[in-house]
Amino acid sequence: MSILEVKNLNKKYPFFELKDVSFNLEQGKITGFIGKNGAGKTTTLKALFNFVHPDSGEISFFGESFSKNEFEIKQRIGFVSGGIDYYSKKKIKNITAVTKSFYEKWDDSAYKKYITMFGLDENKTPSQLSAGMKVKYSLAIALSHNAELLILDEPTSGLDPVSRDDLLDIFMELCNEGITILFSTHITSDLDKCADNIIYIKNGKILAESKINSFVKSYKVLEFTGEDVTDVLKQKLIGRKKTKNGYSALIKTSDLQGVTINCKEADLEEIMIHIEKEGEN
């Protein structure tokens, strides 16, 4: 059974559109959802929950149509976003008392477990919490109603490196317990640490859906001067950009045969930068 299956999702705005967005999620895996700002990540995630109404397409959670089983499905999902604002002057314990009434499978013992694990003080108000602690509170809420799937929209954006690393450790522990995570971010180093798979969206279209290791290994970075590039090689280069000592560009590993220019292993950030540069030169 697929945890989440999206087929041919479309949404058109005057200056942007999602075009036939399709992907699947594996159970118990972290899938990174990447793309530069404005690529369509947040629009896609909002469409999953009907916060944005798609023009067409099919969305299924746990093998069931979202449109026909919205209430039941939302009981099994947790949504966590960066920059969350609750009632800023209400104590956390009072916010929780109201929130838990919306969930049929609320588990007080699980809530206490995560509040303790995350070091949250229920007598504090959201205005007294750091950005990282607000995200941890959102996670505590999501996990306390036995969410089987977490949808995370830029949860580490704006966090310091230590707080980000703490959250990534938590995500990996959750996956070990069988929870599935879709993790939207433009901080690719976070995905290098924790993701199993990636979905790459560019200009509203899915560019790649792959195991993260396979995706990274499918590209190399070439470093060269302008004189090094033949016309044949030029056709294989992706996203040439200026560097301190000349130029760099991406090339598919499958296109390396016969290439004598120095190349190096690519990381996710380099791949994304060069792909986004494609078409600018």
Short mmCIF file of C-alpha atoms in Angstrom, two decimals:
data_model
loop_
_atom_site.label_atom_id
_atom_site.label_comp_id
_atom_site.label_asym_id
_atom_site.label_seq_id
_atom_site.Cartn_x
_atom_site.Cartn_y
_atom_site.Cartn_z
CA MET A 1 0.00 0.00 0.00
CA SER A 2 1.27 3.44 -0.91
CA ILE A 3 1.39 5.94 1.97
CA LEU A 4 0.81 8.88 -0.37
CA GLU A 5 0.19 8.77 -4.11
CA VAL A 6 -0.17 11.93 -6.18
CA LYS A 7 -1.20 11.66 -9.84
CA ASN A 8 -1.18 14.47 -12.40
CA LEU A 9 -1.81 17.31 -9.98
CA ASN A 10 -2.47 20.61 -11.76
CA LYS A 11 -3.09 24.11 -10.44
CA LYS A 12 -2.92 27.22 -12.62
CA TYR A 13 -2.36 30.78 -11.42
CA PRO A 14 -1.86 33.89 -13.59
CA PHE A 15 1.93 33.69 -13.31
CA PHE A 16 2.61 30.14 -12.12
CA GLU A 17 1.25 26.64 -12.46
CA LEU A 18 1.76 23.13 -11.18
CA LYS A 19 1.92 20.82 -14.18
CA ASP A 20 1.12 17.11 -13.88
CA VAL A 21 2.82 16.72 -10.50
CA SER A 22 3.05 13.02 -9.65
CA PHE A 23 4.96 11.11 -6.95
CA ASN A 24 4.72 8.34 -4.32
CA LEU A 25 6.01 7.97 -0.77
CA GLU A 26 7.58 4.86 0.73
CA GLN A 27 6.53 3.85 4.23
CA GLY A 28 9.07 4.51 6.96
CA LYS A 29 11.27 6.67 4.73
CA ILE A 30 12.24 10.35 4.71
CA THR A 31 11.61 11.92 1.33
CA GLY A 32 13.12 15.34 0.69
CA PHE A 33 11.06 17.71 -1.43
CA ILE A 34 13.47 20.18 -3.01
CA GLY A 35 13.44 23.10 -5.41
CA LYS A 36 14.30 26.77 -5.21
CA ASN A 37 11.89 29.29 -3.70
CA GLY A 38 8.85 29.67 -5.93
CA ALA A 39 9.29 26.27 -7.60
CA GLY A 40 5.96 24.98 -6.26
CA LYS A 41 6.84 23.11 -3.05
CA THR A 42 4.43 24.88 -0.73
CA THR A 43 1.66 25.02 -3.34
CA THR A 44 1.96 21.27 -3.80
CA LEU A 45 1.84 20.58 -0.07
CA LYS A 46 -1.16 22.86 0.42
CA ALA A 47 -2.92 21.10 -2.44
CA LEU A 48 -2.45 17.77 -0.66
CA PHE A 49 -4.65 19.04 2.19
CA ASN A 50 -7.11 20.96 0.01
CA PHE A 51 -5.84 24.26 1.45
CA VAL A 52 -5.31 25.04 -2.23
CA HIS A 53 -7.93 23.53 -4.54
CA PRO A 54 -6.26 21.71 -7.45
CA ASP A 55 -7.70 22.16 -10.92
CA SER A 56 -7.25 18.44 -11.59
CA GLY A 57 -5.41 15.38 -10.34
CA GLU A 58 -5.78 12.55 -7.85
CA ILE A 59 -4.49 12.41 -4.26
CA SER A 60 -4.62 9.20 -2.21
CA PHE A 61 -3.40 8.63 1.35
CA PHE A 62 -3.06 5.08 2.69
CA GLY A 63 -4.75 3.78 -0.47
CA GLU A 64 -7.85 5.94 0.03
CA SER A 65 -9.06 8.95 -1.97
CA PHE A 66 -8.47 12.16 -0.01
CA SER A 67 -11.54 13.86 -1.50
CA LYS A 68 -13.81 11.06 -0.25
CA ASN A 69 -12.15 10.41 3.14
CA GLU A 70 -10.73 13.78 4.17
CA PHE A 71 -11.66 13.68 7.87
CA GLU A 72 -10.46 10.12 8.45
CA ILE A 73 -7.19 10.72 6.58
CA LYS A 74 -6.38 13.94 8.43
CA GLN A 75 -6.63 12.00 11.68
CA ARG A 76 -3.64 9.95 10.51
CA ILE A 77 -1.45 12.83 9.30
CA GLY A 78 0.61 15.50 11.04
CA PHE A 79 1.48 18.76 9.31
CA VAL A 80 4.43 20.82 10.53
CA SER A 81 5.52 24.14 9.05
CA GLY A 82 8.29 26.60 9.83
CA GLY A 83 7.22 30.00 11.09
CA ILE A 84 4.16 28.65 12.94
CA ASP A 85 2.21 31.15 15.04
CA TYR A 86 -0.19 29.94 17.69
CA TYR A 87 -2.14 32.12 20.09
CA SER A 88 1.03 33.84 21.15
CA LYS A 89 -0.01 34.76 24.70
CA LYS A 90 -1.85 31.55 25.61
CA LYS A 91 -0.03 28.92 27.62
CA ILE A 92 0.94 25.80 25.71
CA LYS A 93 -1.09 23.58 28.04
CA ASN A 94 -4.24 25.57 27.21
CA ILE A 95 -3.58 25.39 23.46
CA THR A 96 -3.09 21.63 23.75
CA ALA A 97 -6.32 21.21 25.74
CA VAL A 98 -8.28 22.69 22.83
CA THR A 99 -6.25 21.03 20.06
CA LYS A 100 -6.54 17.48 21.36
CA SER A 101 -10.35 17.62 21.18
CA PHE A 102 -10.09 17.50 17.37
CA TYR A 103 -8.38 14.09 17.35
CA GLU A 104 -10.12 10.79 17.99
CA LYS A 105 -6.91 8.92 18.83
CA TRP A 106 -5.27 11.52 21.05
CA ASP A 107 -2.78 9.87 23.41
CA ASP A 108 -1.97 11.86 26.57
CA SER A 109 0.89 9.54 27.52
CA ALA A 110 2.51 10.06 24.10
CA TYR A 111 2.06 13.82 24.44
CA LYS A 112 3.77 13.83 27.84
CA LYS A 113 6.56 11.69 26.41
CA TYR A 114 7.30 14.13 23.57
CA ILE A 115 6.89 17.25 25.71
CA THR A 116 9.55 15.80 28.02
CA MET A 117 11.76 14.59 25.14
CA PHE A 118 11.69 18.01 23.47
CA GLY A 119 12.25 19.92 26.72
CA LEU A 120 9.04 21.95 26.41
CA ASP A 121 7.59 23.89 29.34
CA GLU A 122 3.79 23.80 29.12
CA ASN A 123 3.48 26.93 31.23
CA LYS A 124 5.25 28.98 28.59
CA THR A 125 3.45 30.79 25.79
CA PRO A 126 4.42 30.48 22.08
CA SER A 127 5.79 34.03 22.25
CA GLN A 128 8.34 32.75 24.76
CA LEU A 129 9.53 29.90 22.53
CA SER A 130 12.38 29.96 20.05
CA ALA A 131 11.68 29.04 16.41
CA GLY A 132 13.12 25.57 17.01
CA MET A 133 10.97 24.96 20.08
CA LYS A 134 7.84 26.02 18.17
CA VAL A 135 8.59 23.36 15.57
CA LYS A 136 9.17 20.79 18.32
CA TYR A 137 5.80 21.70 19.84
CA SER A 138 4.15 21.16 16.45
CA LEU A 139 5.84 17.77 16.24
CA ALA A 140 4.64 16.87 19.74
CA ILE A 141 1.06 17.66 18.70
CA ALA A 142 1.39 15.68 15.46
CA LEU A 143 2.88 12.64 17.15
CA SER A 144 0.39 12.63 20.02
CA HIS A 145 -2.51 11.67 17.79
CA ASN A 146 -0.57 8.71 16.35
CA ALA A 147 0.20 10.33 13.00
CA GLU A 148 1.53 7.77 10.54
CA LEU A 149 2.68 10.40 8.04
CA LEU A 150 4.35 13.74 8.73
CA ILE A 151 4.29 16.48 6.08
CA LEU A 152 6.97 19.05 6.94
CA ASP A 153 7.03 22.36 5.06
CA GLU A 154 10.39 24.08 5.58
CA PRO A 155 10.47 23.12 9.30
CA THR A 156 14.18 23.91 9.72
CA SER A 157 14.09 27.27 7.93
CA GLY A 158 15.62 29.95 10.14
CA LEU A 159 16.89 27.54 12.77
CA ASP A 160 20.46 27.55 14.03
CA PRO A 161 22.66 24.57 13.01
CA VAL A 162 22.42 22.85 16.40
CA SER A 163 18.61 23.06 16.49
CA ARG A 164 18.43 21.79 12.91
CA ASP A 165 20.66 18.85 13.72
CA ASP A 166 18.53 17.99 16.78
CA LEU A 167 15.40 17.93 14.62
CA LEU A 168 17.02 15.75 11.97
CA ASP A 169 17.96 13.23 14.65
CA ILE A 170 14.33 13.19 15.78
CA PHE A 171 13.11 12.66 12.20
CA MET A 172 15.42 9.67 11.74
CA GLU A 173 14.27 8.14 15.05
CA LEU A 174 10.65 8.52 13.97
CA CYS A 175 11.33 6.72 10.70
CA ASN A 176 12.86 3.85 12.65
CA GLU A 177 9.44 3.56 14.31
CA GLY A 178 7.73 3.25 10.90
CA ILE A 179 6.56 6.84 10.51
CA THR A 180 6.83 8.28 7.00
CA ILE A 181 8.09 11.84 6.43
CA LEU A 182 7.81 14.20 3.47
CA PHE A 183 10.29 16.98 4.17
CA SER A 184 10.16 20.15 2.07
CA THR A 185 13.34 22.22 2.25
CA HIS A 186 15.85 24.28 0.30
CA ILE A 187 18.58 23.46 2.85
CA THR A 188 20.03 20.52 0.94
CA SER A 189 22.64 19.72 3.61
CA ASP A 190 19.76 18.63 5.87
CA LEU A 191 18.74 16.05 3.30
CA ASP A 192 22.32 14.82 2.90
CA LYS A 193 22.14 13.87 6.58
CA CYS A 194 18.75 12.20 6.81
CA ALA A 195 16.82 11.65 3.56
CA ASP A 196 16.32 8.32 1.80
CA ASN A 197 14.62 9.70 -1.31
CA ILE A 198 14.14 13.02 -3.04
CA ILE A 199 11.54 14.69 -5.19
CA TYR A 200 12.87 17.64 -7.18
CA ILE A 201 10.42 20.24 -8.48
CA LYS A 202 11.39 23.01 -10.92
CA ASN A 203 9.01 25.61 -12.35
CA GLY A 204 6.00 23.61 -11.22
CA LYS A 205 7.12 20.31 -12.78
CA ILE A 206 8.64 17.26 -11.13
CA LEU A 207 12.18 17.06 -12.50
CA ALA A 208 13.28 13.97 -10.59
CA GLU A 209 11.97 11.34 -8.15
CA SER A 210 14.72 9.05 -6.94
CA LYS A 211 16.74 7.49 -4.17
CA ILE A 212 18.96 10.32 -2.97
CA ASN A 213 22.18 8.32 -3.39
CA SER A 214 21.29 7.28 -6.94
CA PHE A 215 20.39 10.86 -7.85
CA VAL A 216 23.66 12.29 -6.53
CA LYS A 217 25.75 9.56 -8.20
CA SER A 218 24.12 10.23 -11.56
CA TYR A 219 25.96 13.58 -11.86
CA LYS A 220 29.55 14.83 -11.71
CA VAL A 221 30.94 18.36 -11.61
CA LEU A 222 33.45 19.39 -14.30
CA GLU A 223 35.89 22.24 -13.67
CA PHE A 224 37.46 23.82 -16.74
CA THR A 225 38.58 26.90 -18.62
CA GLY A 226 36.76 28.07 -21.72
CA GLU A 227 39.43 26.58 -24.01
CA ASP A 228 38.89 23.06 -22.65
CA VAL A 229 35.38 22.66 -24.01
CA THR A 230 34.75 21.15 -27.42
CA ASP A 231 31.48 21.64 -29.25
CA VAL A 232 30.57 18.01 -28.57
CA LEU A 233 31.23 18.36 -24.83
CA LYS A 234 29.39 21.67 -24.65
CA GLN A 235 26.16 19.87 -25.58
CA LYS A 236 26.52 17.64 -22.51
CA LEU A 237 27.13 20.38 -19.95
CA ILE A 238 24.39 21.47 -17.56
CA GLY A 239 24.29 24.90 -15.94
CA ARG A 240 27.75 26.32 -16.64
CA LYS A 241 28.77 28.92 -14.05
CA LYS A 242 31.78 31.14 -13.41
CA THR A 243 34.26 30.08 -10.72
CA LYS A 244 37.43 31.58 -9.27
CA ASN A 245 39.66 29.68 -11.68
CA GLY A 246 37.42 29.35 -14.72
CA TYR A 247 34.08 27.57 -14.97
CA SER A 248 32.17 24.63 -13.57
CA ALA A 249 29.25 22.67 -14.97
CA LEU A 250 27.28 19.56 -14.26
CA ILE A 251 27.47 16.49 -16.47
CA LYS A 252 25.58 13.24 -16.28
CA THR A 253 27.78 10.34 -15.19
CA SER A 254 26.51 8.41 -18.21
CA ASP A 255 27.99 11.11 -20.49
CA LEU A 256 31.54 10.93 -19.06
CA GLN A 257 32.97 8.48 -21.58
CA GLY A 258 35.77 10.15 -23.53
CA VAL A 259 35.82 13.26 -21.28
CA THR A 260 39.37 14.13 -20.22
CA ILE A 261 38.63 17.24 -18.15
CA ASN A 262 38.95 16.90 -14.39
CA CYS A 263 35.70 16.02 -12.67
CA LYS A 264 34.69 15.57 -9.06
CA GLU A 265 31.86 14.05 -7.08
CA ALA A 266 28.76 16.24 -6.89
CA ASP A 267 26.68 16.89 -3.80
CA LEU A 268 22.99 17.71 -3.73
CA GLU A 269 23.57 21.46 -3.38
CA GLU A 270 25.93 21.60 -6.37
CA ILE A 271 23.51 19.59 -8.49
CA MET A 272 20.65 21.88 -7.61
CA ILE A 273 22.65 25.07 -8.27
CA HIS A 274 23.80 23.93 -11.71
CA ILE A 275 20.39 22.61 -12.73
CA GLU A 276 18.78 25.91 -11.75
CA LYS A 277 21.45 27.74 -13.80
CA GLU A 278 20.53 25.72 -16.90
CA GLY A 279 19.03 28.00 -19.51
CA GLU A 280 20.60 31.17 -18.03
CA ASN A 281 23.75 30.92 -20.14
#
